[in-house]
Amino acid sequence: MEVRLFTTIFIAVFVVPFAAGAQAPTGEKSSHSSTPQDSEVNDIATAAMEALRKGDFRAAILTLRKLTTMAPAVAEFQANLGIAYYSSGRPLDAVAPLRKALELKSSLASAHYYLGISLARSGNCKEALPFLEEDYPRLNDQRLKRIVGLDGEGCARAVGEPYRAINYLQWLNRDFPDDPDVLYLTTHVFSDLSTHAAQRLLSVAPGSHQAHQLYAETLEAQGKNADAAAEYRKVLAMAPRLPGIHYRVGRLLLAGEPDSATLEAARREFEEELQINPADVDSEYQLGEMARQARQWNEAIEHFGRAAKIDPNSPQALVGLGKSLVSAGRPAEAVAALEKAVQLAPDDAVAHYQMSFAYRRVGREEEAKKHLALYRKAHDLQQHVNQDMHLGIVGNISQPQTAEPPE
């Protein structure tokens, strides 16, 4: 259905009228002058054109086959026969007349476009790819551009060139960022690449620190935190200065029972990470959050302040800084940090709630009410998004729990 509907529309743009003396599309000079201009040819050409316009591809094919027999040297006749075959769901039959059209007139853009997608749809991917790669950047018609891009991505994977497929996905995500097919394929192509690379890594270097890190990440994703931490420690034994690993261990420790020994161990991991990478914003943030929860306001302000300095565009760090400043009795300073956080993340419910709280502390009641309303709006929106995602994945919606306002 997609092919037939699309082609019916596209024919009006690219198909050359057959009648004698008719003008070719822009940039495509008609070769009618080389054909016998008798009334029979004109009558058949007119009938074929009418069949194409109506989407009666069976009738169009019959008349166009007769026409290409009577005037085999007319490139436009050959091109339209190929288009009619493609439109009727016969891409393999479309290839020969489209090739012939390009032999007769290499500049015939419509024949070039349809030959590429006909080759792709008929399984001749290796031959189709050069056509599709050449056509995608120069196409203005968005419907054909999308088909060419999707066919190119599929062909690249079919011939075992996944990185060539990524080129098409980059183009498609730029031109069709919200297209469900594009998003679905992007998810699967990168997932397949990840799986393939992981299998190869485990095959060629099973004892490497990279292999242990990959295994640790897999265990972490499965919720096997103790096993994951043990694997990360193997990584550190092999590569003690590798950035990011101490942070991961610290994060896993925080996910466990929050007793004093565990918290102290996690703190040491984050501090070790900062010894390796002083610009690690995540470790600074975690240390700030740990200090804030321990009501050590000044220490929290220092860590959140460093995190915000490392990454001035981190709403999370700015919100943490704002919370700590309010708690330390410095609401006027908190306002500046939180105003920037709200600017950076206008849909962040927590940022709006903390902004409301800080405004109330400095006596700006009207602005506090405004941000409290924005908090409720953002919170409700996120609840709906979560419910929609749940519905899309599992097919039903559980009753949402009532969320308490953020601290």
mmCIF file of C-alpha atoms in Angstrom:
data_model
loop_
_atom_site.group_PDB
_atom_site.id
_atom_site.type_symbol
_atom_site.label_atom_id
_atom_site.label_comp_id
_atom_site.label_asym_id
_atom_site.label_seq_id
_atom_site.Cartn_x
_atom_site.Cartn_y
_atom_site.Cartn_z
ATOM 1 C CA MET A 1 0.000 0.000 0.000
ATOM 2 C CA GLU A 2 2.812 2.409 0.888
ATOM 3 C CA VAL A 3 4.561 1.891 -2.455
ATOM 4 C CA ARG A 4 1.420 2.258 -4.537
ATOM 5 C CA LEU A 5 0.200 5.406 -2.795
ATOM 6 C CA PHE A 6 3.627 7.003 -2.873
ATOM 7 C CA THR A 7 4.232 6.269 -6.537
ATOM 8 C CA THR A 8 0.870 7.594 -7.627
ATOM 9 C CA ILE A 9 1.778 10.912 -6.083
ATOM 10 C CA PHE A 10 5.347 10.883 -7.324
ATOM 11 C CA ILE A 11 4.439 10.119 -10.935
ATOM 12 C CA ALA A 12 2.849 13.529 -11.255
ATOM 13 C CA VAL A 13 6.220 15.044 -10.445
ATOM 14 C CA PHE A 14 8.600 12.946 -12.493
ATOM 15 C CA VAL A 15 6.785 11.146 -15.295
ATOM 16 C CA VAL A 16 7.153 12.761 -18.716
ATOM 17 C CA PRO A 17 3.889 13.358 -20.623
ATOM 18 C CA PHE A 18 3.904 11.226 -23.730
ATOM 19 C CA ALA A 19 1.955 13.332 -26.191
ATOM 20 C CA ALA A 20 3.947 14.792 -29.052
ATOM 21 C CA GLY A 21 5.312 18.211 -28.293
ATOM 22 C CA ALA A 22 4.840 17.902 -24.518
ATOM 23 C CA GLN A 23 7.515 19.399 -22.271
ATOM 24 C CA ALA A 24 9.837 17.256 -20.174
ATOM 25 C CA PRO A 25 10.265 17.935 -16.445
ATOM 26 C CA THR A 26 12.767 20.575 -15.382
ATOM 27 C CA GLY A 27 16.297 19.461 -16.140
ATOM 28 C CA GLU A 28 15.134 16.533 -18.330
ATOM 29 C CA LYS A 29 15.033 17.251 -22.012
ATOM 30 C CA SER A 30 12.526 15.111 -23.856
ATOM 31 C CA SER A 31 13.748 12.763 -26.577
ATOM 32 C CA HIS A 32 10.379 12.697 -28.374
ATOM 33 C CA SER A 33 11.835 14.410 -31.402
ATOM 34 C CA SER A 34 13.499 11.131 -32.337
ATOM 35 C CA THR A 35 10.236 9.165 -32.439
ATOM 36 C CA PRO A 36 7.573 8.844 -35.131
ATOM 37 C CA GLN A 37 4.883 11.387 -34.309
ATOM 38 C CA ASP A 38 1.896 9.570 -35.692
ATOM 39 C CA SER A 39 -1.528 9.582 -34.125
ATOM 40 C CA GLU A 40 -1.308 5.959 -32.958
ATOM 41 C CA VAL A 41 1.755 6.659 -30.789
ATOM 42 C CA ASN A 42 0.071 9.743 -29.346
ATOM 43 C CA ASP A 43 -3.127 7.848 -28.581
ATOM 44 C CA ILE A 44 -1.265 5.037 -26.830
ATOM 45 C CA ALA A 45 0.917 7.510 -24.913
ATOM 46 C CA THR A 46 -2.136 9.444 -23.749
ATOM 47 C CA ALA A 47 -3.854 6.239 -22.597
ATOM 48 C CA ALA A 48 -0.743 5.153 -20.684
ATOM 49 C CA MET A 49 -0.435 8.509 -18.983
ATOM 50 C CA GLU A 50 -4.071 8.445 -17.936
ATOM 51 C CA ALA A 51 -3.696 4.925 -16.529
ATOM 52 C CA LEU A 52 -0.655 6.014 -14.526
ATOM 53 C CA ARG A 53 -2.454 9.043 -13.133
ATOM 54 C CA LYS A 54 -5.373 6.845 -12.040
ATOM 55 C CA GLY A 55 -3.047 4.292 -10.469
ATOM 56 C CA ASP A 56 -4.199 1.586 -12.910
ATOM 57 C CA PHE A 57 -0.738 0.113 -13.255
ATOM 58 C CA ARG A 58 -1.867 -3.079 -14.975
ATOM 59 C CA ALA A 59 -3.366 -1.057 -17.843
ATOM 60 C CA ALA A 60 -0.363 1.265 -17.835
ATOM 61 C CA ILE A 61 2.044 -1.658 -18.205
ATOM 62 C CA LEU A 62 0.116 -3.098 -21.155
ATOM 63 C CA THR A 63 0.078 0.212 -23.038
ATOM 64 C CA LEU A 64 3.658 1.114 -22.141
ATOM 65 C CA ARG A 65 4.973 -2.260 -23.302
ATOM 66 C CA LYS A 66 3.289 -1.622 -26.660
ATOM 67 C CA LEU A 67 4.704 1.897 -26.699
ATOM 68 C CA THR A 68 8.286 0.823 -25.978
ATOM 69 C CA THR A 69 8.010 -1.727 -28.799
ATOM 70 C CA MET A 70 6.873 0.987 -31.249
ATOM 71 C CA ALA A 71 9.434 3.552 -30.036
ATOM 72 C CA PRO A 72 12.239 1.694 -28.220
ATOM 73 C CA ALA A 73 14.666 4.632 -28.332
ATOM 74 C CA VAL A 74 12.546 6.992 -26.219
ATOM 75 C CA ALA A 75 14.076 7.080 -22.734
ATOM 76 C CA GLU A 76 10.945 8.489 -21.099
ATOM 77 C CA PHE A 77 8.803 5.605 -22.353
ATOM 78 C CA GLN A 78 11.248 3.099 -20.875
ATOM 79 C CA ALA A 79 11.392 5.003 -17.575
ATOM 80 C CA ASN A 80 7.626 5.097 -17.241
ATOM 81 C CA LEU A 81 7.357 1.386 -17.958
ATOM 82 C CA GLY A 82 9.845 0.764 -15.150
ATOM 83 C CA ILE A 83 7.915 3.061 -12.809
ATOM 84 C CA ALA A 84 4.664 1.268 -13.648
ATOM 85 C CA TYR A 85 6.265 -2.117 -12.896
ATOM 86 C CA TYR A 86 7.651 -0.833 -9.595
ATOM 87 C CA SER A 87 4.308 0.696 -8.650
ATOM 88 C CA SER A 88 2.482 -2.555 -9.301
ATOM 89 C CA GLY A 89 4.773 -4.402 -6.883
ATOM 90 C CA ARG A 90 7.070 -5.882 -9.539
ATOM 91 C CA PRO A 91 10.449 -4.221 -8.826
ATOM 92 C CA LEU A 92 12.433 -7.003 -10.510
ATOM 93 C CA ASP A 93 10.578 -6.408 -13.795
ATOM 94 C CA ALA A 94 11.180 -2.663 -13.402
ATOM 95 C CA VAL A 95 14.967 -3.001 -13.520
ATOM 96 C CA ALA A 96 15.422 -3.722 -17.255
ATOM 97 C CA PRO A 97 13.380 -0.798 -18.668
ATOM 98 C CA LEU A 98 14.882 1.592 -16.102
ATOM 99 C CA ARG A 99 18.379 0.493 -17.113
ATOM 100 C CA LYS A 100 17.448 0.996 -20.736
ATOM 101 C CA ALA A 101 16.135 4.478 -19.957
ATOM 102 C CA LEU A 102 19.449 5.477 -18.391
ATOM 103 C CA GLU A 103 21.399 4.023 -21.298
ATOM 104 C CA LEU A 104 19.378 6.212 -23.624
ATOM 105 C CA LYS A 105 19.540 9.286 -21.387
ATOM 106 C CA SER A 106 21.908 9.172 -18.411
ATOM 107 C CA SER A 107 20.552 12.458 -17.033
ATOM 108 C CA LEU A 108 17.030 11.100 -16.575
ATOM 109 C CA ALA A 109 16.697 11.590 -12.811
ATOM 110 C CA SER A 110 13.411 9.726 -12.391
ATOM 111 C CA ALA A 111 14.897 6.576 -13.937
ATOM 112 C CA HIS A 112 17.925 6.836 -11.648
ATOM 113 C CA TYR A 113 15.788 7.165 -8.504
ATOM 114 C CA TYR A 114 13.492 4.297 -9.383
ATOM 115 C CA LEU A 115 16.299 2.012 -10.536
ATOM 116 C CA GLY A 116 17.971 2.316 -7.137
ATOM 117 C CA ILE A 117 14.865 1.438 -5.150
ATOM 118 C CA SER A 118 13.835 -1.259 -7.653
ATOM 119 C CA LEU A 119 17.222 -2.933 -7.298
ATOM 120 C CA ALA A 120 16.914 -2.694 -3.523
ATOM 121 C CA ARG A 121 13.370 -4.083 -3.423
ATOM 122 C CA SER A 122 14.295 -6.934 -5.766
ATOM 123 C CA GLY A 123 17.221 -8.028 -3.584
ATOM 124 C CA ASN A 124 20.083 -6.624 -5.680
ATOM 125 C CA CYS A 125 21.423 -4.630 -2.759
ATOM 126 C CA LYS A 126 25.079 -4.528 -3.723
ATOM 127 C CA GLU A 127 24.204 -2.898 -7.032
ATOM 128 C CA ALA A 128 21.505 -0.694 -5.484
ATOM 129 C CA LEU A 129 23.677 1.001 -2.870
ATOM 130 C CA PRO A 130 25.646 3.322 -5.204
ATOM 131 C CA PHE A 131 22.360 4.568 -6.706
ATOM 132 C CA LEU A 132 20.769 5.120 -3.300
ATOM 133 C CA GLU A 133 23.836 6.865 -1.873
ATOM 134 C CA GLU A 134 23.985 9.206 -4.847
ATOM 135 C CA ASP A 135 20.261 9.936 -4.832
ATOM 136 C CA TYR A 136 19.561 10.566 -1.146
ATOM 137 C CA PRO A 137 21.386 13.916 -0.788
ATOM 138 C CA ARG A 138 19.936 15.388 -3.988
ATOM 139 C CA LEU A 139 16.295 14.456 -3.472
ATOM 140 C CA ASN A 140 13.825 17.181 -2.548
ATOM 141 C CA ASP A 141 10.701 15.038 -2.433
ATOM 142 C CA GLN A 142 10.519 13.930 1.213
ATOM 143 C CA ARG A 143 8.476 10.809 0.531
ATOM 144 C CA LEU A 144 10.955 9.433 -1.967
ATOM 145 C CA LYS A 145 13.863 10.556 0.203
ATOM 146 C CA ARG A 146 12.490 8.510 3.078
ATOM 147 C CA ILE A 147 12.064 5.404 0.898
ATOM 148 C CA VAL A 148 15.562 5.755 -0.548
ATOM 149 C CA GLY A 149 17.021 6.185 2.953
ATOM 150 C CA LEU A 150 15.203 3.215 4.452
ATOM 151 C CA ASP A 151 16.056 1.001 1.468
ATOM 152 C CA GLY A 152 19.683 2.088 1.673
ATOM 153 C CA GLU A 153 19.886 1.293 5.374
ATOM 154 C CA GLY A 154 18.332 -2.132 4.808
ATOM 155 C CA CYS A 155 20.606 -2.913 1.885
ATOM 156 C CA ALA A 156 23.728 -1.889 3.781
ATOM 157 C CA ARG A 157 22.844 -4.338 6.541
ATOM 158 C CA ALA A 158 21.894 -7.018 4.001
ATOM 159 C CA VAL A 159 25.355 -6.923 2.404
ATOM 160 C CA GLY A 160 27.060 -7.014 5.807
ATOM 161 C CA GLU A 161 28.107 -3.350 6.045
ATOM 162 C CA PRO A 162 26.565 -2.112 9.315
ATOM 163 C CA TYR A 163 28.696 1.019 9.456
ATOM 164 C CA ARG A 164 27.435 1.958 6.007
ATOM 165 C CA ALA A 165 23.924 1.507 7.417
ATOM 166 C CA ILE A 166 24.800 4.016 10.134
ATOM 167 C CA ASN A 167 25.441 6.643 7.449
ATOM 168 C CA TYR A 168 21.859 6.243 6.278
ATOM 169 C CA LEU A 169 20.568 6.366 9.844
ATOM 170 C CA GLN A 170 22.441 9.607 10.458
ATOM 171 C CA TRP A 171 20.790 11.142 7.386
ATOM 172 C CA LEU A 172 17.356 9.767 8.282
ATOM 173 C CA ASN A 173 17.544 10.924 11.903
ATOM 174 C CA ARG A 174 18.493 14.389 10.683
ATOM 175 C CA ASP A 175 15.671 14.583 8.115
ATOM 176 C CA PHE A 176 12.997 12.462 9.872
ATOM 177 C CA PRO A 177 13.802 12.741 13.597
ATOM 178 C CA ASP A 178 10.351 11.656 14.790
ATOM 179 C CA ASP A 179 9.663 8.895 12.265
ATOM 180 C CA PRO A 180 8.786 5.641 14.110
ATOM 181 C CA ASP A 181 10.490 3.443 11.475
ATOM 182 C CA VAL A 182 13.679 5.487 11.706
ATOM 183 C CA LEU A 183 13.709 5.374 15.499
ATOM 184 C CA TYR A 184 12.979 1.642 15.550
ATOM 185 C CA LEU A 185 15.741 0.848 13.069
ATOM 186 C CA THR A 186 18.203 3.094 14.875
ATOM 187 C CA THR A 187 17.542 1.213 18.104
ATOM 188 C CA HIS A 188 18.071 -2.163 16.509
ATOM 189 C CA VAL A 189 21.069 -1.308 14.340
ATOM 190 C CA PHE A 190 23.038 0.117 17.251
ATOM 191 C CA SER A 191 21.913 -2.750 19.474
ATOM 192 C CA ASP A 192 23.083 -5.277 16.877
ATOM 193 C CA LEU A 193 26.400 -3.464 16.492
ATOM 194 C CA SER A 194 26.857 -3.444 20.249
ATOM 195 C CA THR A 195 26.132 -7.162 20.489
ATOM 196 C CA HIS A 196 28.479 -7.979 17.614
ATOM 197 C CA ALA A 197 31.309 -5.859 19.051
ATOM 198 C CA ALA A 198 30.838 -7.401 22.505
ATOM 199 C CA GLN A 199 30.977 -10.919 21.107
ATOM 200 C CA ARG A 200 34.136 -10.096 19.189
ATOM 201 C CA LEU A 201 35.766 -8.509 22.223
ATOM 202 C CA LEU A 202 35.047 -11.579 24.330
ATOM 203 C CA SER A 203 36.364 -13.773 21.530
ATOM 204 C CA VAL A 204 39.640 -11.993 20.757
ATOM 205 C CA ALA A 205 40.522 -10.648 24.229
ATOM 206 C CA PRO A 206 38.556 -12.578 26.884
ATOM 207 C CA GLY A 207 41.017 -11.797 29.677
ATOM 208 C CA SER A 208 41.391 -8.089 28.984
ATOM 209 C CA HIS A 209 40.270 -5.377 31.388
ATOM 210 C CA GLN A 210 37.863 -4.242 28.668
ATOM 211 C CA ALA A 211 36.213 -7.687 28.664
ATOM 212 C CA HIS A 212 35.909 -7.620 32.472
ATOM 213 C CA GLN A 213 34.435 -4.120 32.313
ATOM 214 C CA LEU A 214 31.898 -5.214 29.721
ATOM 215 C CA TYR A 215 30.923 -8.195 31.858
ATOM 216 C CA ALA A 216 30.641 -5.931 34.907
ATOM 217 C CA GLU A 217 28.338 -3.555 33.039
ATOM 218 C CA THR A 218 26.175 -6.503 31.988
ATOM 219 C CA LEU A 219 25.919 -7.718 35.577
ATOM 220 C CA GLU A 220 25.092 -4.203 36.733
ATOM 221 C CA ALA A 221 22.294 -3.925 34.166
ATOM 222 C CA GLN A 222 20.907 -7.221 35.488
ATOM 223 C CA GLY A 223 20.846 -5.857 39.033
ATOM 224 C CA LYS A 224 23.616 -8.197 40.240
ATOM 225 C CA ASN A 225 25.410 -5.416 42.061
ATOM 226 C CA ALA A 226 27.779 -7.467 44.216
ATOM 227 C CA ASP A 227 28.979 -9.502 41.237
ATOM 228 C CA ALA A 228 29.320 -6.356 39.157
ATOM 229 C CA ALA A 229 31.411 -4.661 41.853
ATOM 230 C CA ALA A 230 33.691 -7.709 42.006
ATOM 231 C CA GLU A 231 34.239 -7.527 38.251
ATOM 232 C CA TYR A 232 34.952 -3.793 38.407
ATOM 233 C CA ARG A 233 37.582 -4.511 41.051
ATOM 234 C CA LYS A 234 39.213 -6.977 38.665
ATOM 235 C CA VAL A 235 39.328 -4.143 36.138
ATOM 236 C CA LEU A 236 41.026 -1.884 38.688
ATOM 237 C CA ALA A 237 43.559 -4.614 39.517
ATOM 238 C CA MET A 238 44.527 -4.719 35.828
ATOM 239 C CA ALA A 239 44.176 -0.982 35.066
ATOM 240 C CA PRO A 240 44.290 0.963 38.360
ATOM 241 C CA ARG A 241 44.227 4.398 36.681
ATOM 242 C CA LEU A 242 41.314 3.690 34.359
ATOM 243 C CA PRO A 243 38.801 6.564 34.656
ATOM 244 C CA GLY A 244 35.212 5.840 35.626
ATOM 245 C CA ILE A 245 35.646 2.528 37.443
ATOM 246 C CA HIS A 246 35.918 3.824 41.017
ATOM 247 C CA TYR A 247 32.811 5.904 40.357
ATOM 248 C CA ARG A 248 30.905 2.821 39.200
ATOM 249 C CA VAL A 249 31.941 0.868 42.291
ATOM 250 C CA GLY A 250 30.895 3.759 44.528
ATOM 251 C CA ARG A 251 27.527 3.980 42.817
ATOM 252 C CA LEU A 252 26.957 0.243 43.316
ATOM 253 C CA LEU A 253 27.817 0.577 47.009
ATOM 254 C CA LEU A 254 25.240 3.347 47.402
ATOM 255 C CA ALA A 255 22.637 1.086 45.817
ATOM 256 C CA GLY A 256 23.058 -1.384 48.698
ATOM 257 C CA GLU A 257 22.277 -1.076 52.391
ATOM 258 C CA PRO A 258 23.093 2.521 53.436
ATOM 259 C CA ASP A 259 24.947 1.745 56.670
ATOM 260 C CA SER A 260 27.865 3.866 57.825
ATOM 261 C CA ALA A 261 30.533 1.427 56.619
ATOM 262 C CA THR A 262 29.008 1.239 53.144
ATOM 263 C CA LEU A 263 28.692 5.017 52.913
ATOM 264 C CA GLU A 264 32.306 5.452 53.944
ATOM 265 C CA ALA A 265 33.433 2.882 51.364
ATOM 266 C CA ALA A 266 31.445 4.651 48.657
ATOM 267 C CA ARG A 267 32.939 8.013 49.675
ATOM 268 C CA ARG A 268 36.445 6.583 49.310
ATOM 269 C CA GLU A 269 35.604 5.304 45.817
ATOM 270 C CA PHE A 270 34.405 8.734 44.669
ATOM 271 C CA GLU A 271 37.452 10.402 46.153
ATOM 272 C CA GLU A 272 39.704 7.851 44.413
ATOM 273 C CA GLU A 273 37.938 8.662 41.159
ATOM 274 C CA LEU A 274 38.658 12.346 41.625
ATOM 275 C CA GLN A 275 42.324 11.530 42.199
ATOM 276 C CA ILE A 276 42.371 9.895 38.767
ATOM 277 C CA ASN A 277 40.088 12.399 37.071
ATOM 278 C CA PRO A 278 39.697 15.698 38.965
ATOM 279 C CA ALA A 279 37.097 16.827 36.408
ATOM 280 C CA ASP A 280 34.679 13.974 37.125
ATOM 281 C CA VAL A 281 31.430 15.851 37.693
ATOM 282 C CA ASP A 282 29.510 12.714 38.666
ATOM 283 C CA SER A 283 31.798 11.900 41.579
ATOM 284 C CA GLU A 284 31.670 15.500 42.821
ATOM 285 C CA TYR A 285 27.888 15.372 42.627
ATOM 286 C CA GLN A 286 27.688 12.089 44.566
ATOM 287 C CA LEU A 287 29.970 13.451 47.298
ATOM 288 C CA GLY A 288 27.813 16.571 47.449
ATOM 289 C CA GLU A 289 24.629 14.538 47.745
ATOM 290 C CA MET A 290 26.129 12.329 50.457
ATOM 291 C CA ALA A 291 27.175 15.430 52.427
ATOM 292 C CA ARG A 292 23.740 17.023 51.952
ATOM 293 C CA GLN A 293 21.951 13.935 53.233
ATOM 294 C CA ALA A 294 24.307 13.957 56.236
ATOM 295 C CA ARG A 295 23.307 17.631 56.777
ATOM 296 C CA GLN A 296 26.899 18.730 56.266
ATOM 297 C CA TRP A 297 25.811 21.817 54.340
ATOM 298 C CA ASN A 298 29.162 23.517 53.802
ATOM 299 C CA GLU A 299 30.808 20.355 52.502
ATOM 300 C CA ALA A 300 27.832 19.753 50.226
ATOM 301 C CA ILE A 301 28.070 23.321 48.882
ATOM 302 C CA GLU A 302 31.761 22.801 48.097
ATOM 303 C CA HIS A 303 31.172 19.585 46.145
ATOM 304 C CA PHE A 304 28.079 20.822 44.286
ATOM 305 C CA GLY A 305 29.880 24.091 43.559
ATOM 306 C CA ARG A 306 32.836 22.226 42.039
ATOM 307 C CA ALA A 307 30.451 20.039 40.020
ATOM 308 C CA ALA A 308 28.686 23.133 38.683
ATOM 309 C CA LYS A 309 32.047 24.708 37.839
ATOM 310 C CA ILE A 310 33.193 21.580 35.967
ATOM 311 C CA ASP A 311 29.899 21.454 34.057
ATOM 312 C CA PRO A 312 28.106 24.819 34.171
ATOM 313 C CA ASN A 313 25.246 23.326 32.161
ATOM 314 C CA SER A 314 24.396 20.581 34.673
ATOM 315 C CA PRO A 315 20.917 21.278 36.105
ATOM 316 C CA GLN A 316 21.418 18.419 38.573
ATOM 317 C CA ALA A 317 24.524 20.016 40.100
ATOM 318 C CA LEU A 318 22.854 23.435 40.252
ATOM 319 C CA VAL A 319 19.749 22.034 41.959
ATOM 320 C CA GLY A 320 21.940 20.244 44.511
ATOM 321 C CA LEU A 321 23.822 23.490 45.114
ATOM 322 C CA GLY A 322 20.570 25.416 45.491
ATOM 323 C CA LYS A 323 19.125 22.903 47.973
ATOM 324 C CA SER A 324 22.282 23.022 50.092
ATOM 325 C CA LEU A 325 22.470 26.819 50.084
ATOM 326 C CA VAL A 326 18.861 27.098 51.260
ATOM 327 C CA SER A 327 19.502 24.554 53.995
ATOM 328 C CA ALA A 328 22.622 26.483 55.046
ATOM 329 C CA GLY A 329 20.527 29.653 55.455
ATOM 330 C CA ARG A 330 21.787 31.274 52.254
ATOM 331 C CA PRO A 331 18.590 31.421 50.133
ATOM 332 C CA ALA A 332 19.595 34.558 48.209
ATOM 333 C CA GLU A 333 22.623 32.689 46.816
ATOM 334 C CA ALA A 334 20.453 29.656 46.124
ATOM 335 C CA VAL A 335 18.138 31.712 43.913
ATOM 336 C CA ALA A 336 20.887 32.420 41.367
ATOM 337 C CA ALA A 337 21.841 28.734 41.067
ATOM 338 C CA LEU A 338 18.245 27.570 40.824
ATOM 339 C CA GLU A 339 17.267 30.226 38.281
ATOM 340 C CA LYS A 340 20.006 28.892 36.020
ATOM 341 C CA ALA A 341 18.880 25.299 36.635
ATOM 342 C CA VAL A 342 15.333 26.197 35.582
ATOM 343 C CA GLN A 343 16.672 27.935 32.487
ATOM 344 C CA LEU A 344 18.653 24.851 31.516
ATOM 345 C CA ALA A 345 15.846 22.387 32.315
ATOM 346 C CA PRO A 346 12.481 24.176 32.000
ATOM 347 C CA ASP A 347 10.570 20.873 32.283
ATOM 348 C CA ASP A 348 12.381 19.638 35.398
ATOM 349 C CA ALA A 349 9.828 19.292 38.193
ATOM 350 C CA VAL A 350 12.462 19.167 40.960
ATOM 351 C CA ALA A 351 14.110 22.384 39.743
ATOM 352 C CA HIS A 352 10.778 24.230 39.802
ATOM 353 C CA TYR A 353 9.931 22.938 43.286
ATOM 354 C CA GLN A 354 13.291 24.032 44.698
ATOM 355 C CA MET A 355 12.966 27.374 42.901
ATOM 356 C CA SER A 356 9.581 27.892 44.560
ATOM 357 C CA PHE A 357 11.065 27.010 47.943
ATOM 358 C CA ALA A 358 13.990 29.429 47.537
ATOM 359 C CA TYR A 359 11.755 32.276 46.359
ATOM 360 C CA ARG A 360 9.503 31.794 49.377
ATOM 361 C CA ARG A 361 12.541 32.021 51.660
ATOM 362 C CA VAL A 362 13.511 35.420 50.213
ATOM 363 C CA GLY A 363 9.961 36.756 50.308
ATOM 364 C CA ARG A 364 9.153 36.555 46.581
ATOM 365 C CA GLU A 365 5.748 34.937 47.100
ATOM 366 C CA GLU A 366 4.238 35.523 43.649
ATOM 367 C CA GLU A 367 7.222 33.992 41.897
ATOM 368 C CA ALA A 368 7.157 31.128 44.390
ATOM 369 C CA LYS A 369 3.515 30.406 43.506
ATOM 370 C CA LYS A 370 4.330 30.515 39.801
ATOM 371 C CA HIS A 371 7.086 27.913 40.132
ATOM 372 C CA LEU A 372 4.989 25.721 42.401
ATOM 373 C CA ALA A 373 2.361 25.644 39.628
ATOM 374 C CA LEU A 374 5.076 24.834 37.079
ATOM 375 C CA TYR A 375 6.291 22.035 39.353
ATOM 376 C CA ARG A 376 2.821 20.495 39.451
ATOM 377 C CA LYS A 377 2.435 20.797 35.693
ATOM 378 C CA ALA A 378 5.862 19.218 35.001
ATOM 379 C CA HIS A 379 5.245 16.489 37.576
ATOM 380 C CA ASP A 380 1.848 15.581 36.104
ATOM 381 C CA LEU A 381 3.288 15.577 32.596
ATOM 382 C CA GLN A 382 6.068 13.208 33.623
ATOM 383 C CA GLN A 383 3.514 10.920 35.263
ATOM 384 C CA HIS A 384 1.563 10.770 32.006
ATOM 385 C CA VAL A 385 4.726 10.093 30.006
ATOM 386 C CA ASN A 386 5.677 7.255 32.351
ATOM 387 C CA GLN A 387 2.205 5.763 32.081
ATOM 388 C CA ASP A 388 2.247 6.007 28.271
ATOM 389 C CA MET A 389 5.640 4.309 28.147
ATOM 390 C CA HIS A 390 4.358 1.567 30.421
ATOM 391 C CA LEU A 391 1.308 1.091 28.211
ATOM 392 C CA GLY A 392 3.454 0.965 25.074
ATOM 393 C CA ILE A 393 5.783 -1.671 26.536
ATOM 394 C CA VAL A 394 3.568 -3.987 28.567
ATOM 395 C CA GLY A 395 0.112 -3.179 27.240
ATOM 396 C CA ASN A 396 -1.529 -2.125 30.493
ATOM 397 C CA ILE A 397 -1.334 0.621 33.055
ATOM 398 C CA SER A 398 -1.093 0.125 36.791
ATOM 399 C CA GLN A 399 -2.506 2.774 39.077
ATOM 400 C CA PRO A 400 0.180 5.462 39.565
ATOM 401 C CA GLN A 401 1.475 5.998 43.051
ATOM 402 C CA THR A 402 1.101 9.450 44.563
ATOM 403 C CA ALA A 403 4.551 11.043 44.520
ATOM 404 C CA GLU A 404 5.671 13.244 47.381
ATOM 405 C CA PRO A 405 7.211 16.600 46.433
ATOM 406 C CA PRO A 406 11.011 16.420 46.042
ATOM 407 C CA GLU A 407 13.187 17.532 48.922
#
